[in-house]
Amino acid sequence: QVQLVESGGGLVQAGGSLRLSCAASGSIFSIDGMGWYRQAPGKQRELVATITSGGMTNYADSVNGRFTISRDNAKNTVYLQINSLQPEDTAIYYCNADVRTRDVRTTVVRGYRYWGPGTQVTVSS
């Protein structure tokens, strides 16, 4: 019922920049927090950044100052601007969203965290 799709990944040289996007679609009543995570080869998935519906942000120490998370609530989309990319930033980047859906018949509202399939970011040295 709800889908998240990331875009904007690719191959970039060290020092370069990318802008990732993640659009949520489907039977959305509202979206609370949204975020970005990444998983490098052989490592666990880790938090990159989060943003509340009101725009409050939080970043992992490893990316603070280089990455900027933002969102367009009207488009149900979250962005991640990545600057000064380093080879250690190579990973699959996943977005998530805490989505509330409302049952049309019962009007009951439920919340669930959805994830996108991920987008590959590769940084060459």
Backbone as XML, in Angstrom:
<?xml version="1.0"?>
<chain id="A" units="angstrom">
  <residue number="1" name="GLN">
    <atom name="N" x="0.810" y="-1.204" z="0.000"/>
    <atom name="CA" x="0.000" y="0.000" z="0.000"/>
    <atom name="C" x="0.845" y="1.255" z="0.000"/>
  </residue>
  <residue number="2" name="VAL">
    <atom name="N" x="2.027" y="1.175" z="0.594"/>
    <atom name="CA" x="2.950" y="2.314" z="0.625"/>
    <atom name="C" x="4.279" y="1.862" z="0.036"/>
  </residue>
  <residue number="3" name="GLN">
    <atom name="N" x="4.813" y="2.659" z="-0.859"/>
    <atom name="CA" x="6.103" y="2.341" z="-1.462"/>
    <atom name="C" x="7.055" y="3.511" z="-1.285"/>
  </residue>
  <residue number="4" name="LEU">
    <atom name="N" x="8.315" y="3.177" z="-1.044"/>
    <atom name="CA" x="9.395" y="4.162" z="-1.014"/>
    <atom name="C" x="10.383" y="3.794" z="-2.106"/>
  </residue>
  <residue number="5" name="VAL">
    <atom name="N" x="10.778" y="4.772" z="-2.882"/>
    <atom name="CA" x="11.731" y="4.528" z="-3.950"/>
    <atom name="C" x="12.836" y="5.570" z="-3.890"/>
  </residue>
  <residue number="6" name="GLU">
    <atom name="N" x="14.090" y="5.088" z="-3.760"/>
    <atom name="CA" x="15.233" y="5.981" z="-3.756"/>
    <atom name="C" x="15.751" y="6.189" z="-5.177"/>
  </residue>
  <residue number="7" name="SER">
    <atom name="N" x="16.407" y="7.312" z="-5.379"/>
    <atom name="CA" x="17.072" y="7.593" z="-6.658"/>
    <atom name="C" x="18.235" y="8.536" z="-6.399"/>
  </residue>
  <residue number="8" name="GLY">
    <atom name="N" x="19.121" y="8.644" z="-7.386"/>
    <atom name="CA" x="20.220" y="9.591" z="-7.299"/>
    <atom name="C" x="21.572" y="8.986" z="-6.995"/>
  </residue>
  <residue number="9" name="GLY">
    <atom name="N" x="21.616" y="7.677" z="-6.732"/>
    <atom name="CA" x="22.905" y="7.052" z="-6.470"/>
    <atom name="C" x="23.722" y="6.924" z="-7.738"/>
  </residue>
  <residue number="10" name="GLY">
    <atom name="N" x="24.969" y="6.502" z="-7.572"/>
    <atom name="CA" x="25.818" y="6.325" z="-8.738"/>
    <atom name="C" x="27.271" y="6.234" z="-8.358"/>
  </residue>
  <residue number="11" name="LEU">
    <atom name="N" x="28.117" y="6.329" z="-9.370"/>
    <atom name="CA" x="29.569" y="6.276" z="-9.199"/>
    <atom name="C" x="30.111" y="7.698" z="-9.261"/>
  </residue>
  <residue number="12" name="VAL">
    <atom name="N" x="30.893" y="8.072" z="-8.276"/>
    <atom name="CA" x="31.430" y="9.422" z="-8.216"/>
    <atom name="C" x="32.857" y="9.380" z="-7.693"/>
  </residue>
  <residue number="13" name="GLN">
    <atom name="N" x="33.675" y="10.319" z="-8.101"/>
    <atom name="CA" x="35.050" y="10.382" z="-7.615"/>
    <atom name="C" x="35.088" y="11.010" z="-6.221"/>
  </residue>
  <residue number="14" name="ALA">
    <atom name="N" x="36.115" y="10.675" z="-5.481"/>
    <atom name="CA" x="36.294" y="11.253" z="-4.153"/>
    <atom name="C" x="36.311" y="12.777" z="-4.250"/>
  </residue>
  <residue number="15" name="GLY">
    <atom name="N" x="35.613" y="13.389" z="-3.305"/>
    <atom name="CA" x="35.487" y="14.838" z="-3.315"/>
    <atom name="C" x="34.243" y="15.344" z="-4.009"/>
  </residue>
  <residue number="16" name="GLY">
    <atom name="N" x="33.580" y="14.450" z="-4.716"/>
    <atom name="CA" x="32.387" y="14.830" z="-5.457"/>
    <atom name="C" x="31.146" y="14.885" z="-4.578"/>
  </residue>
  <residue number="17" name="SER">
    <atom name="N" x="30.012" y="15.150" z="-5.233"/>
    <atom name="CA" x="28.741" y="15.298" z="-4.524"/>
    <atom name="C" x="27.642" y="14.496" z="-5.214"/>
  </residue>
  <residue number="18" name="LEU">
    <atom name="N" x="26.654" y="14.140" z="-4.431"/>
    <atom name="CA" x="25.455" y="13.494" z="-4.949"/>
    <atom name="C" x="24.258" y="14.012" z="-4.172"/>
  </residue>
  <residue number="19" name="ARG">
    <atom name="N" x="23.088" y="13.937" z="-4.799"/>
    <atom name="CA" x="21.849" y="14.249" z="-4.095"/>
    <atom name="C" x="20.908" y="13.068" z="-4.256"/>
  </residue>
  <residue number="20" name="LEU">
    <atom name="N" x="20.627" y="12.418" z="-3.151"/>
    <atom name="CA" x="19.716" y="11.287" z="-3.153"/>
    <atom name="C" x="18.301" y="11.778" z="-2.860"/>
  </residue>
  <residue number="21" name="SER">
    <atom name="N" x="17.338" y="11.126" z="-3.486"/>
    <atom name="CA" x="15.933" y="11.418" z="-3.247"/>
    <atom name="C" x="15.211" y="10.136" z="-2.877"/>
  </residue>
  <residue number="22" name="CYS">
    <atom name="N" x="14.163" y="10.281" z="-2.105"/>
    <atom name="CA" x="13.334" y="9.138" z="-1.737"/>
    <atom name="C" x="11.893" y="9.620" z="-1.679"/>
  </residue>
  <residue number="23" name="ALA">
    <atom name="N" x="11.076" y="9.075" z="-2.564"/>
    <atom name="CA" x="9.674" y="9.476" z="-2.648"/>
    <atom name="C" x="8.773" y="8.374" z="-2.109"/>
  </residue>
  <residue number="24" name="ALA">
    <atom name="N" x="7.860" y="8.758" z="-1.256"/>
    <atom name="CA" x="6.867" y="7.829" z="-0.720"/>
    <atom name="C" x="5.560" y="8.012" z="-1.475"/>
  </residue>
  <residue number="25" name="SER">
    <atom name="N" x="4.912" y="6.898" z="-1.782"/>
    <atom name="CA" x="3.637" y="6.960" z="-2.499"/>
    <atom name="C" x="2.706" y="5.868" z="-1.985"/>
  </residue>
  <residue number="26" name="GLY">
    <atom name="N" x="1.418" y="6.015" z="-2.297"/>
    <atom name="CA" x="0.431" y="5.028" z="-1.871"/>
    <atom name="C" x="-0.603" y="5.648" z="-0.947"/>
  </residue>
  <residue number="27" name="SER">
    <atom name="N" x="-1.185" y="4.819" z="-0.124"/>
    <atom name="CA" x="-2.278" y="5.243" z="0.765"/>
    <atom name="C" x="-1.709" y="5.874" z="2.038"/>
  </residue>
  <residue number="28" name="ILE">
    <atom name="N" x="-1.239" y="7.093" z="1.887"/>
    <atom name="CA" x="-0.575" y="7.785" z="2.986"/>
    <atom name="C" x="-1.529" y="8.758" z="3.660"/>
  </residue>
  <residue number="29" name="PHE">
    <atom name="N" x="-1.673" y="8.618" z="4.964"/>
    <atom name="CA" x="-2.463" y="9.579" z="5.748"/>
    <atom name="C" x="-1.551" y="10.706" z="6.197"/>
  </residue>
  <residue number="30" name="SER">
    <atom name="N" x="-0.395" y="10.349" z="6.726"/>
    <atom name="CA" x="0.607" y="11.330" z="7.114"/>
    <atom name="C" x="1.942" y="10.621" z="7.297"/>
  </residue>
  <residue number="31" name="ILE">
    <atom name="N" x="3.014" y="11.397" z="7.317"/>
    <atom name="CA" x="4.360" y="10.851" z="7.527"/>
    <atom name="C" x="5.006" y="11.572" z="8.692"/>
  </residue>
  <residue number="32" name="ASP">
    <atom name="N" x="5.495" y="10.831" z="9.652"/>
    <atom name="CA" x="6.222" y="11.409" z="10.779"/>
    <atom name="C" x="7.699" y="11.518" z="10.396"/>
  </residue>
  <residue number="33" name="GLY">
    <atom name="N" x="8.558" y="10.814" z="11.094"/>
    <atom name="CA" x="9.983" y="10.890" z="10.794"/>
    <atom name="C" x="10.358" y="10.206" z="9.493"/>
  </residue>
  <residue number="34" name="MET">
    <atom name="N" x="11.406" y="10.718" z="8.883"/>
    <atom name="CA" x="12.008" y="10.098" z="7.701"/>
    <atom name="C" x="13.509" y="10.050" z="7.927"/>
  </residue>
  <residue number="35" name="GLY">
    <atom name="N" x="14.164" y="9.125" z="7.251"/>
    <atom name="CA" x="15.599" y="9.012" z="7.496"/>
    <atom name="C" x="16.341" y="8.290" z="6.407"/>
  </residue>
  <residue number="36" name="TRP">
    <atom name="N" x="17.663" y="8.365" z="6.541"/>
    <atom name="CA" x="18.558" y="7.659" z="5.638"/>
    <atom name="C" x="19.498" y="6.780" z="6.453"/>
  </residue>
  <residue number="37" name="TYR">
    <atom name="N" x="19.710" y="5.579" z="5.979"/>
    <atom name="CA" x="20.656" y="4.627" z="6.545"/>
    <atom name="C" x="21.550" y="4.164" z="5.403"/>
  </residue>
  <residue number="38" name="ARG">
    <atom name="N" x="22.661" y="3.533" z="5.762"/>
    <atom name="CA" x="23.522" y="2.965" z="4.726"/>
    <atom name="C" x="24.134" y="1.668" z="5.232"/>
  </residue>
  <residue number="39" name="GLN">
    <atom name="N" x="24.473" y="0.834" z="4.276"/>
    <atom name="CA" x="25.115" y="-0.438" z="4.595"/>
    <atom name="C" x="26.253" y="-0.671" z="3.634"/>
  </residue>
  <residue number="40" name="ALA">
    <atom name="N" x="27.450" y="-0.691" z="4.180"/>
    <atom name="CA" x="28.642" y="-0.959" z="3.384"/>
    <atom name="C" x="28.883" y="-2.463" z="3.315"/>
  </residue>
  <residue number="41" name="PRO">
    <atom name="N" x="29.621" y="-2.927" z="2.330"/>
    <atom name="CA" x="29.881" y="-4.364" z="2.211"/>
    <atom name="C" x="30.500" y="-4.929" z="3.475"/>
  </residue>
  <residue number="42" name="GLY">
    <atom name="N" x="29.914" y="-5.993" z="3.988"/>
    <atom name="CA" x="30.451" y="-6.653" z="5.167"/>
    <atom name="C" x="30.170" y="-5.955" z="6.474"/>
  </residue>
  <residue number="43" name="LYS">
    <atom name="N" x="29.365" y="-4.887" z="6.438"/>
    <atom name="CA" x="29.067" y="-4.139" z="7.655"/>
    <atom name="C" x="27.570" y="-4.100" z="7.907"/>
  </residue>
  <residue number="44" name="GLN">
    <atom name="N" x="27.223" y="-3.746" z="9.132"/>
    <atom name="CA" x="25.813" y="-3.623" z="9.480"/>
    <atom name="C" x="25.254" y="-2.297" z="8.963"/>
  </residue>
  <residue number="45" name="ARG">
    <atom name="N" x="23.951" y="-2.281" z="8.789"/>
    <atom name="CA" x="23.297" y="-1.039" z="8.389"/>
    <atom name="C" x="23.439" y="-0.023" z="9.512"/>
  </residue>
  <residue number="46" name="GLU">
    <atom name="N" x="23.755" y="1.226" z="9.148"/>
    <atom name="CA" x="23.962" y="2.266" z="10.146"/>
    <atom name="C" x="23.170" y="3.512" z="9.809"/>
  </residue>
  <residue number="47" name="LEU">
    <atom name="N" x="22.828" y="4.247" z="10.842"/>
    <atom name="CA" x="22.110" y="5.491" z="10.683"/>
    <atom name="C" x="22.993" y="6.528" z="10.000"/>
  </residue>
  <residue number="48" name="VAL">
    <atom name="N" x="22.409" y="7.281" z="9.081"/>
    <atom name="CA" x="23.096" y="8.418" z="8.465"/>
    <atom name="C" x="22.493" y="9.717" z="8.980"/>
  </residue>
  <residue number="49" name="ALA">
    <atom name="N" x="21.182" y="9.860" z="8.817"/>
    <atom name="CA" x="20.515" y="11.098" z="9.226"/>
    <atom name="C" x="19.016" y="10.865" z="9.312"/>
  </residue>
  <residue number="50" name="THR">
    <atom name="N" x="18.381" y="11.645" z="10.183"/>
    <atom name="CA" x="16.930" y="11.603" z="10.295"/>
    <atom name="C" x="16.363" y="13.014" z="10.317"/>
  </residue>
  <residue number="51" name="ILE">
    <atom name="N" x="15.083" y="13.119" z="9.996"/>
    <atom name="CA" x="14.416" y="14.416" z="10.017"/>
    <atom name="C" x="12.974" y="14.216" z="10.425"/>
  </residue>
  <residue number="52" name="THR">
    <atom name="N" x="12.490" y="15.062" z="11.345"/>
    <atom name="CA" x="11.110" y="14.969" z="11.792"/>
    <atom name="C" x="10.187" y="15.689" z="10.811"/>
  </residue>
  <residue number="53" name="SER">
    <atom name="N" x="8.901" y="15.541" z="11.034"/>
    <atom name="CA" x="7.945" y="16.235" z="10.169"/>
    <atom name="C" x="8.068" y="17.742" z="10.311"/>
  </residue>
  <residue number="54" name="GLY">
    <atom name="N" x="8.572" y="18.179" z="11.446"/>
    <atom name="CA" x="8.757" y="19.609" z="11.670"/>
    <atom name="C" x="10.098" y="20.140" z="11.225"/>
  </residue>
  <residue number="55" name="GLY">
    <atom name="N" x="10.963" y="19.240" z="10.724"/>
    <atom name="CA" x="12.243" y="19.683" z="10.173"/>
    <atom name="C" x="13.434" y="19.560" z="11.097"/>
  </residue>
  <residue number="56" name="MET">
    <atom name="N" x="13.258" y="18.982" z="12.275"/>
    <atom name="CA" x="14.406" y="18.786" z="13.167"/>
    <atom name="C" x="15.260" y="17.636" z="12.634"/>
  </residue>
  <residue number="57" name="THR">
    <atom name="N" x="16.568" y="17.848" z="12.613"/>
    <atom name="CA" x="17.474" y="16.877" z="12.006"/>
    <atom name="C" x="18.437" y="16.287" z="13.020"/>
  </residue>
  <residue number="58" name="ASN">
    <atom name="N" x="18.944" y="15.107" z="12.666"/>
    <atom name="CA" x="19.939" y="14.420" z="13.487"/>
    <atom name="C" x="20.877" y="13.701" z="12.538"/>
  </residue>
  <residue number="59" name="TYR">
    <atom name="N" x="22.183" y="13.749" z="12.832"/>
    <atom name="CA" x="23.175" y="13.147" z="11.947"/>
    <atom name="C" x="24.117" y="12.229" z="12.713"/>
  </residue>
  <residue number="60" name="ALA">
    <atom name="N" x="24.605" y="11.214" z="12.024"/>
    <atom name="CA" x="25.689" y="10.412" z="12.567"/>
    <atom name="C" x="26.941" y="11.274" z="12.609"/>
  </residue>
  <residue number="61" name="ASP">
    <atom name="N" x="27.774" y="11.036" z="13.618"/>
    <atom name="CA" x="28.991" y="11.829" z="13.757"/>
    <atom name="C" x="29.880" y="11.728" z="12.521"/>
  </residue>
  <residue number="62" name="SER">
    <atom name="N" x="29.866" y="10.585" z="11.877"/>
    <atom name="CA" x="30.775" y="10.350" z="10.750"/>
    <atom name="C" x="30.416" y="11.185" z="9.519"/>
  </residue>
  <residue number="63" name="VAL">
    <atom name="N" x="29.191" y="11.711" z="9.463"/>
    <atom name="CA" x="28.772" y="12.457" z="8.280"/>
    <atom name="C" x="28.418" y="13.902" z="8.580"/>
  </residue>
  <residue number="64" name="ASN">
    <atom name="N" x="28.419" y="14.260" z="9.841"/>
    <atom name="CA" x="28.015" y="15.607" z="10.232"/>
    <atom name="C" x="28.903" y="16.653" z="9.555"/>
  </residue>
  <residue number="65" name="GLY">
    <atom name="N" x="28.245" y="17.606" z="8.912"/>
    <atom name="CA" x="28.974" y="18.656" z="8.221"/>
    <atom name="C" x="29.133" y="18.393" z="6.736"/>
  </residue>
  <residue number="66" name="ARG">
    <atom name="N" x="29.037" y="17.144" z="6.323"/>
    <atom name="CA" x="29.164" y="16.803" z="4.900"/>
    <atom name="C" x="27.825" y="16.443" z="4.273"/>
  </residue>
  <residue number="67" name="PHE">
    <atom name="N" x="26.914" y="15.891" z="5.065"/>
    <atom name="CA" x="25.628" y="15.447" z="4.577"/>
    <atom name="C" x="24.547" y="16.388" z="5.094"/>
  </residue>
  <residue number="68" name="THR">
    <atom name="N" x="23.533" y="16.623" z="4.279"/>
    <atom name="CA" x="22.397" y="17.437" z="4.684"/>
    <atom name="C" x="21.106" y="16.739" z="4.300"/>
  </residue>
  <residue number="69" name="ILE">
    <atom name="N" x="20.273" y="16.495" z="5.301"/>
    <atom name="CA" x="18.975" y="15.879" z="5.051"/>
    <atom name="C" x="17.916" y="16.970" z="5.013"/>
  </residue>
  <residue number="70" name="SER">
    <atom name="N" x="16.953" y="16.815" z="4.110"/>
    <atom name="CA" x="15.842" y="17.752" z="4.011"/>
    <atom name="C" x="14.616" y="16.994" z="3.509"/>
  </residue>
  <residue number="71" name="ARG">
    <atom name="N" x="13.475" y="17.624" z="3.557"/>
    <atom name="CA" x="12.264" y="16.948" z="3.095"/>
    <atom name="C" x="11.272" y="17.958" z="2.528"/>
  </residue>
  <residue number="72" name="ASP">
    <atom name="N" x="10.447" y="17.470" z="1.630"/>
    <atom name="CA" x="9.347" y="18.247" z="1.069"/>
    <atom name="C" x="8.072" y="17.518" z="1.462"/>
  </residue>
  <residue number="73" name="ASN">
    <atom name="N" x="7.395" y="18.021" z="2.470"/>
    <atom name="CA" x="6.215" y="17.327" z="2.973"/>
    <atom name="C" x="5.094" y="17.261" z="1.941"/>
  </residue>
  <residue number="74" name="ALA">
    <atom name="N" x="5.002" y="18.258" z="1.091"/>
    <atom name="CA" x="3.958" y="18.261" z="0.065"/>
    <atom name="C" x="4.167" y="17.147" z="-0.959"/>
  </residue>
  <residue number="75" name="LYS">
    <atom name="N" x="5.428" y="16.759" z="-1.141"/>
    <atom name="CA" x="5.767" y="15.709" z="-2.118"/>
    <atom name="C" x="6.065" y="14.371" z="-1.447"/>
  </residue>
  <residue number="76" name="ASN">
    <atom name="N" x="5.960" y="14.318" z="-0.128"/>
    <atom name="CA" x="6.287" y="13.078" z="0.606"/>
    <atom name="C" x="7.675" y="12.570" z="0.219"/>
  </residue>
  <residue number="77" name="THR">
    <atom name="N" x="8.614" y="13.477" z="0.141"/>
    <atom name="CA" x="9.948" y="13.145" z="-0.344"/>
    <atom name="C" x="11.002" y="13.636" z="0.641"/>
  </residue>
  <residue number="78" name="VAL">
    <atom name="N" x="12.017" y="12.805" z="0.837"/>
    <atom name="CA" x="13.164" y="13.166" z="1.662"/>
    <atom name="C" x="14.406" y="13.150" z="0.786"/>
  </residue>
  <residue number="79" name="TYR">
    <atom name="N" x="15.317" y="14.066" z="1.062"/>
    <atom name="CA" x="16.532" y="14.210" z="0.270"/>
    <atom name="C" x="17.761" y="14.047" z="1.155"/>
  </residue>
  <residue number="80" name="LEU">
    <atom name="N" x="18.859" y="13.677" z="0.530"/>
    <atom name="CA" x="20.143" y="13.640" z="1.218"/>
    <atom name="C" x="21.185" y="14.227" z="0.283"/>
  </residue>
  <residue number="81" name="GLN">
    <atom name="N" x="21.665" y="15.408" z="0.620"/>
    <atom name="CA" x="22.744" y="16.038" z="-0.120"/>
    <atom name="C" x="24.061" y="15.566" z="0.475"/>
  </residue>
  <residue number="82" name="ILE">
    <atom name="N" x="24.903" y="14.973" z="-0.357"/>
    <atom name="CA" x="26.161" y="14.404" z="0.117"/>
    <atom name="C" x="27.300" y="15.148" z="-0.564"/>
  </residue>
  <residue number="83" name="ASN">
    <atom name="N" x="28.126" y="15.791" z="0.227"/>
    <atom name="CA" x="29.279" y="16.531" z="-0.300"/>
    <atom name="C" x="30.581" y="15.909" z="0.189"/>
  </residue>
  <residue number="84" name="SER">
    <atom name="N" x="31.665" y="16.257" z="-0.487"/>
    <atom name="CA" x="32.993" y="15.764" z="-0.095"/>
    <atom name="C" x="32.993" y="14.260" z="0.118"/>
  </residue>
  <residue number="85" name="LEU">
    <atom name="N" x="32.453" y="13.546" z="-0.859"/>
    <atom name="CA" x="32.353" y="12.090" z="-0.739"/>
    <atom name="C" x="33.728" y="11.459" z="-0.630"/>
  </residue>
  <residue number="86" name="GLN">
    <atom name="N" x="33.806" y="10.430" z="0.212"/>
    <atom name="CA" x="35.031" y="9.683" z="0.434"/>
    <atom name="C" x="34.779" y="8.211" z="0.112"/>
  </residue>
  <residue number="87" name="PRO">
    <atom name="N" x="35.827" y="7.457" z="-0.219"/>
    <atom name="CA" x="35.634" y="6.041" z="-0.523"/>
    <atom name="C" x="34.891" y="5.285" z="0.577"/>
  </residue>
  <residue number="88" name="GLU">
    <atom name="N" x="35.085" y="5.688" z="1.824"/>
    <atom name="CA" x="34.400" y="5.000" z="2.929"/>
    <atom name="C" x="32.902" y="5.287" z="2.971"/>
  </residue>
  <residue number="89" name="ASP">
    <atom name="N" x="32.447" y="6.208" z="2.130"/>
    <atom name="CA" x="31.007" y="6.457" z="2.018"/>
    <atom name="C" x="30.336" y="5.464" z="1.063"/>
  </residue>
  <residue number="90" name="THR">
    <atom name="N" x="31.129" y="4.639" z="0.412"/>
    <atom name="CA" x="30.574" y="3.639" z="-0.495"/>
    <atom name="C" x="29.665" y="2.685" z="0.265"/>
  </residue>
  <residue number="91" name="ALA">
    <atom name="N" x="28.429" y="2.572" z="-0.190"/>
    <atom name="CA" x="27.435" y="1.750" z="0.501"/>
    <atom name="C" x="26.142" y="1.772" z="-0.293"/>
  </residue>
  <residue number="92" name="ILE">
    <atom name="N" x="25.232" y="0.924" z="0.126"/>
    <atom name="CA" x="23.851" y="1.040" z="-0.342"/>
    <atom name="C" x="23.126" y="1.956" z="0.637"/>
  </residue>
  <residue number="93" name="TYR">
    <atom name="N" x="22.484" y="2.960" z="0.120"/>
    <atom name="CA" x="21.774" y="3.930" z="0.954"/>
    <atom name="C" x="20.278" y="3.634" z="0.903"/>
  </residue>
  <residue number="94" name="TYR">
    <atom name="N" x="19.707" y="3.498" z="2.095"/>
    <atom name="CA" x="18.297" y="3.183" z="2.229"/>
    <atom name="C" x="17.560" y="4.352" z="2.901"/>
  </residue>
  <residue number="95" name="CYS">
    <atom name="N" x="16.366" y="4.628" z="2.443"/>
    <atom name="CA" x="15.546" y="5.600" z="3.153"/>
    <atom name="C" x="14.433" y="4.863" z="3.894"/>
  </residue>
  <residue number="96" name="ASN">
    <atom name="N" x="13.936" y="5.487" z="4.933"/>
    <atom name="CA" x="12.755" y="4.964" z="5.605"/>
    <atom name="C" x="11.805" y="6.089" z="5.963"/>
  </residue>
  <residue number="97" name="ALA">
    <atom name="N" x="10.588" y="5.712" z="6.267"/>
    <atom name="CA" x="9.575" y="6.697" z="6.627"/>
    <atom name="C" x="8.587" y="6.058" z="7.586"/>
  </residue>
  <residue number="98" name="ASP">
    <atom name="N" x="8.235" y="6.791" z="8.626"/>
    <atom name="CA" x="7.209" y="6.355" z="9.573"/>
    <atom name="C" x="5.869" y="6.885" z="9.065"/>
  </residue>
  <residue number="99" name="VAL">
    <atom name="N" x="5.129" y="5.996" z="8.426"/>
    <atom name="CA" x="3.919" y="6.384" z="7.696"/>
    <atom name="C" x="2.672" y="5.974" z="8.461"/>
  </residue>
  <residue number="100" name="ARG">
    <atom name="N" x="1.724" y="6.873" z="8.512"/>
    <atom name="CA" x="0.409" y="6.553" z="9.065"/>
    <atom name="C" x="-0.552" y="6.351" z="7.898"/>
  </residue>
  <residue number="101" name="THR">
    <atom name="N" x="-1.295" y="5.250" z="7.943"/>
    <atom name="CA" x="-2.315" y="4.981" z="6.948"/>
    <atom name="C" x="-3.662" y="4.893" z="7.660"/>
  </residue>
  <residue number="102" name="ARG">
    <atom name="N" x="-4.716" y="5.237" z="6.949"/>
    <atom name="CA" x="-6.048" y="5.188" z="7.540"/>
    <atom name="C" x="-6.924" y="4.221" z="6.773"/>
  </residue>
  <residue number="103" name="ASP">
    <atom name="N" x="-7.515" y="3.282" z="7.518"/>
    <atom name="CA" x="-8.421" y="2.328" z="6.909"/>
    <atom name="C" x="-9.682" y="3.065" z="6.450"/>
  </residue>
  <residue number="104" name="VAL">
    <atom name="N" x="-9.993" y="2.944" z="5.174"/>
    <atom name="CA" x="-11.130" y="3.671" z="4.613"/>
    <atom name="C" x="-12.434" y="3.247" z="5.279"/>
  </residue>
  <residue number="105" name="ARG">
    <atom name="N" x="-12.535" y="1.973" z="5.610"/>
    <atom name="CA" x="-13.815" y="1.457" z="6.152"/>
    <atom name="C" x="-13.975" y="1.781" z="7.634"/>
  </residue>
  <residue number="106" name="THR">
    <atom name="N" x="-12.901" y="1.574" z="8.400"/>
    <atom name="CA" x="-13.005" y="1.739" z="9.853"/>
    <atom name="C" x="-12.469" y="3.090" z="10.330"/>
  </residue>
  <residue number="107" name="THR">
    <atom name="N" x="-11.757" y="3.800" z="9.479"/>
    <atom name="CA" x="-11.091" y="5.081" z="9.787"/>
    <atom name="C" x="-10.013" y="4.938" z="10.846"/>
  </residue>
  <residue number="108" name="VAL">
    <atom name="N" x="-9.638" y="3.718" z="11.178"/>
    <atom name="CA" x="-8.558" y="3.511" z="12.133"/>
    <atom name="C" x="-7.231" y="3.873" z="11.475"/>
  </residue>
  <residue number="109" name="VAL">
    <atom name="N" x="-6.433" y="4.630" z="12.214"/>
    <atom name="CA" x="-5.127" y="5.052" z="11.720"/>
    <atom name="C" x="-4.041" y="4.178" z="12.352"/>
  </residue>
  <residue number="110" name="ARG">
    <atom name="N" x="-3.176" y="3.657" z="11.524"/>
    <atom name="CA" x="-2.078" y="2.822" z="12.005"/>
    <atom name="C" x="-0.758" y="3.359" z="11.478"/>
  </residue>
  <residue number="111" name="GLY">
    <atom name="N" x="0.285" y="3.146" z="12.252"/>
    <atom name="CA" x="1.618" y="3.583" z="11.841"/>
    <atom name="C" x="2.520" y="2.408" z="11.574"/>
  </residue>
  <residue number="112" name="TYR">
    <atom name="N" x="3.396" y="2.593" z="10.632"/>
    <atom name="CA" x="4.337" y="1.522" z="10.273"/>
    <atom name="C" x="5.564" y="2.159" z="9.639"/>
  </residue>
  <residue number="113" name="ARG">
    <atom name="N" x="6.721" y="1.559" z="9.878"/>
    <atom name="CA" x="7.955" y="2.056" z="9.259"/>
    <atom name="C" x="8.201" y="1.310" z="7.951"/>
  </residue>
  <residue number="114" name="TYR">
    <atom name="N" x="8.271" y="2.057" z="6.875"/>
    <atom name="CA" x="8.537" y="1.494" z="5.551"/>
    <atom name="C" x="9.973" y="1.804" z="5.129"/>
  </residue>
  <residue number="115" name="TRP">
    <atom name="N" x="10.513" y="0.898" z="4.310"/>
    <atom name="CA" x="11.873" y="1.058" z="3.794"/>
    <atom name="C" x="11.861" y="1.011" z="2.264"/>
  </residue>
  <residue number="116" name="GLY">
    <atom name="N" x="12.789" y="1.740" z="1.675"/>
    <atom name="CA" x="12.996" y="1.636" z="0.252"/>
    <atom name="C" x="13.946" y="0.509" z="-0.072"/>
  </residue>
  <residue number="117" name="PRO">
    <atom name="N" x="14.086" y="0.147" z="-1.352"/>
    <atom name="CA" x="14.954" y="-0.964" z="-1.748"/>
    <atom name="C" x="16.432" y="-0.600" z="-1.734"/>
  </residue>
  <residue number="118" name="GLY">
    <atom name="N" x="16.749" y="0.682" z="-1.658"/>
    <atom name="CA" x="18.143" y="1.108" z="-1.598"/>
    <atom name="C" x="18.668" y="1.609" z="-2.933"/>
  </residue>
  <residue number="119" name="THR">
    <atom name="N" x="19.680" y="2.463" z="-2.848"/>
    <atom name="CA" x="20.375" y="2.955" z="-4.035"/>
    <atom name="C" x="21.877" y="2.906" z="-3.766"/>
  </residue>
  <residue number="120" name="GLN">
    <atom name="N" x="22.615" y="2.421" z="-4.741"/>
    <atom name="CA" x="24.053" y="2.214" z="-4.566"/>
    <atom name="C" x="24.813" y="3.523" z="-4.764"/>
  </residue>
  <residue number="121" name="VAL">
    <atom name="N" x="25.696" y="3.811" z="-3.830"/>
    <atom name="CA" x="26.630" y="4.929" z="-3.961"/>
    <atom name="C" x="28.031" y="4.341" z="-3.917"/>
  </residue>
  <residue number="122" name="THR">
    <atom name="N" x="28.802" y="4.605" z="-4.958"/>
    <atom name="CA" x="30.172" y="4.107" z="-5.036"/>
    <atom name="C" x="31.101" y="5.291" z="-5.249"/>
  </residue>
  <residue number="123" name="VAL">
    <atom name="N" x="32.101" y="5.401" z="-4.388"/>
    <atom name="CA" x="33.047" y="6.512" z="-4.455"/>
    <atom name="C" x="34.420" y="5.952" z="-4.794"/>
  </residue>
  <residue number="124" name="SER">
    <atom name="N" x="34.972" y="6.410" z="-5.891"/>
    <atom name="CA" x="36.296" y="5.940" z="-6.311"/>
    <atom name="C" x="37.369" y="6.907" z="-5.813"/>
  </residue>
  <residue number="125" name="SER">
    <atom name="N" x="38.523" y="6.358" z="-5.496"/>
    <atom name="CA" x="39.620" y="7.184" z="-4.974"/>
    <atom name="C" x="40.498" y="7.715" z="-6.083"/>
  </residue>
</chain>
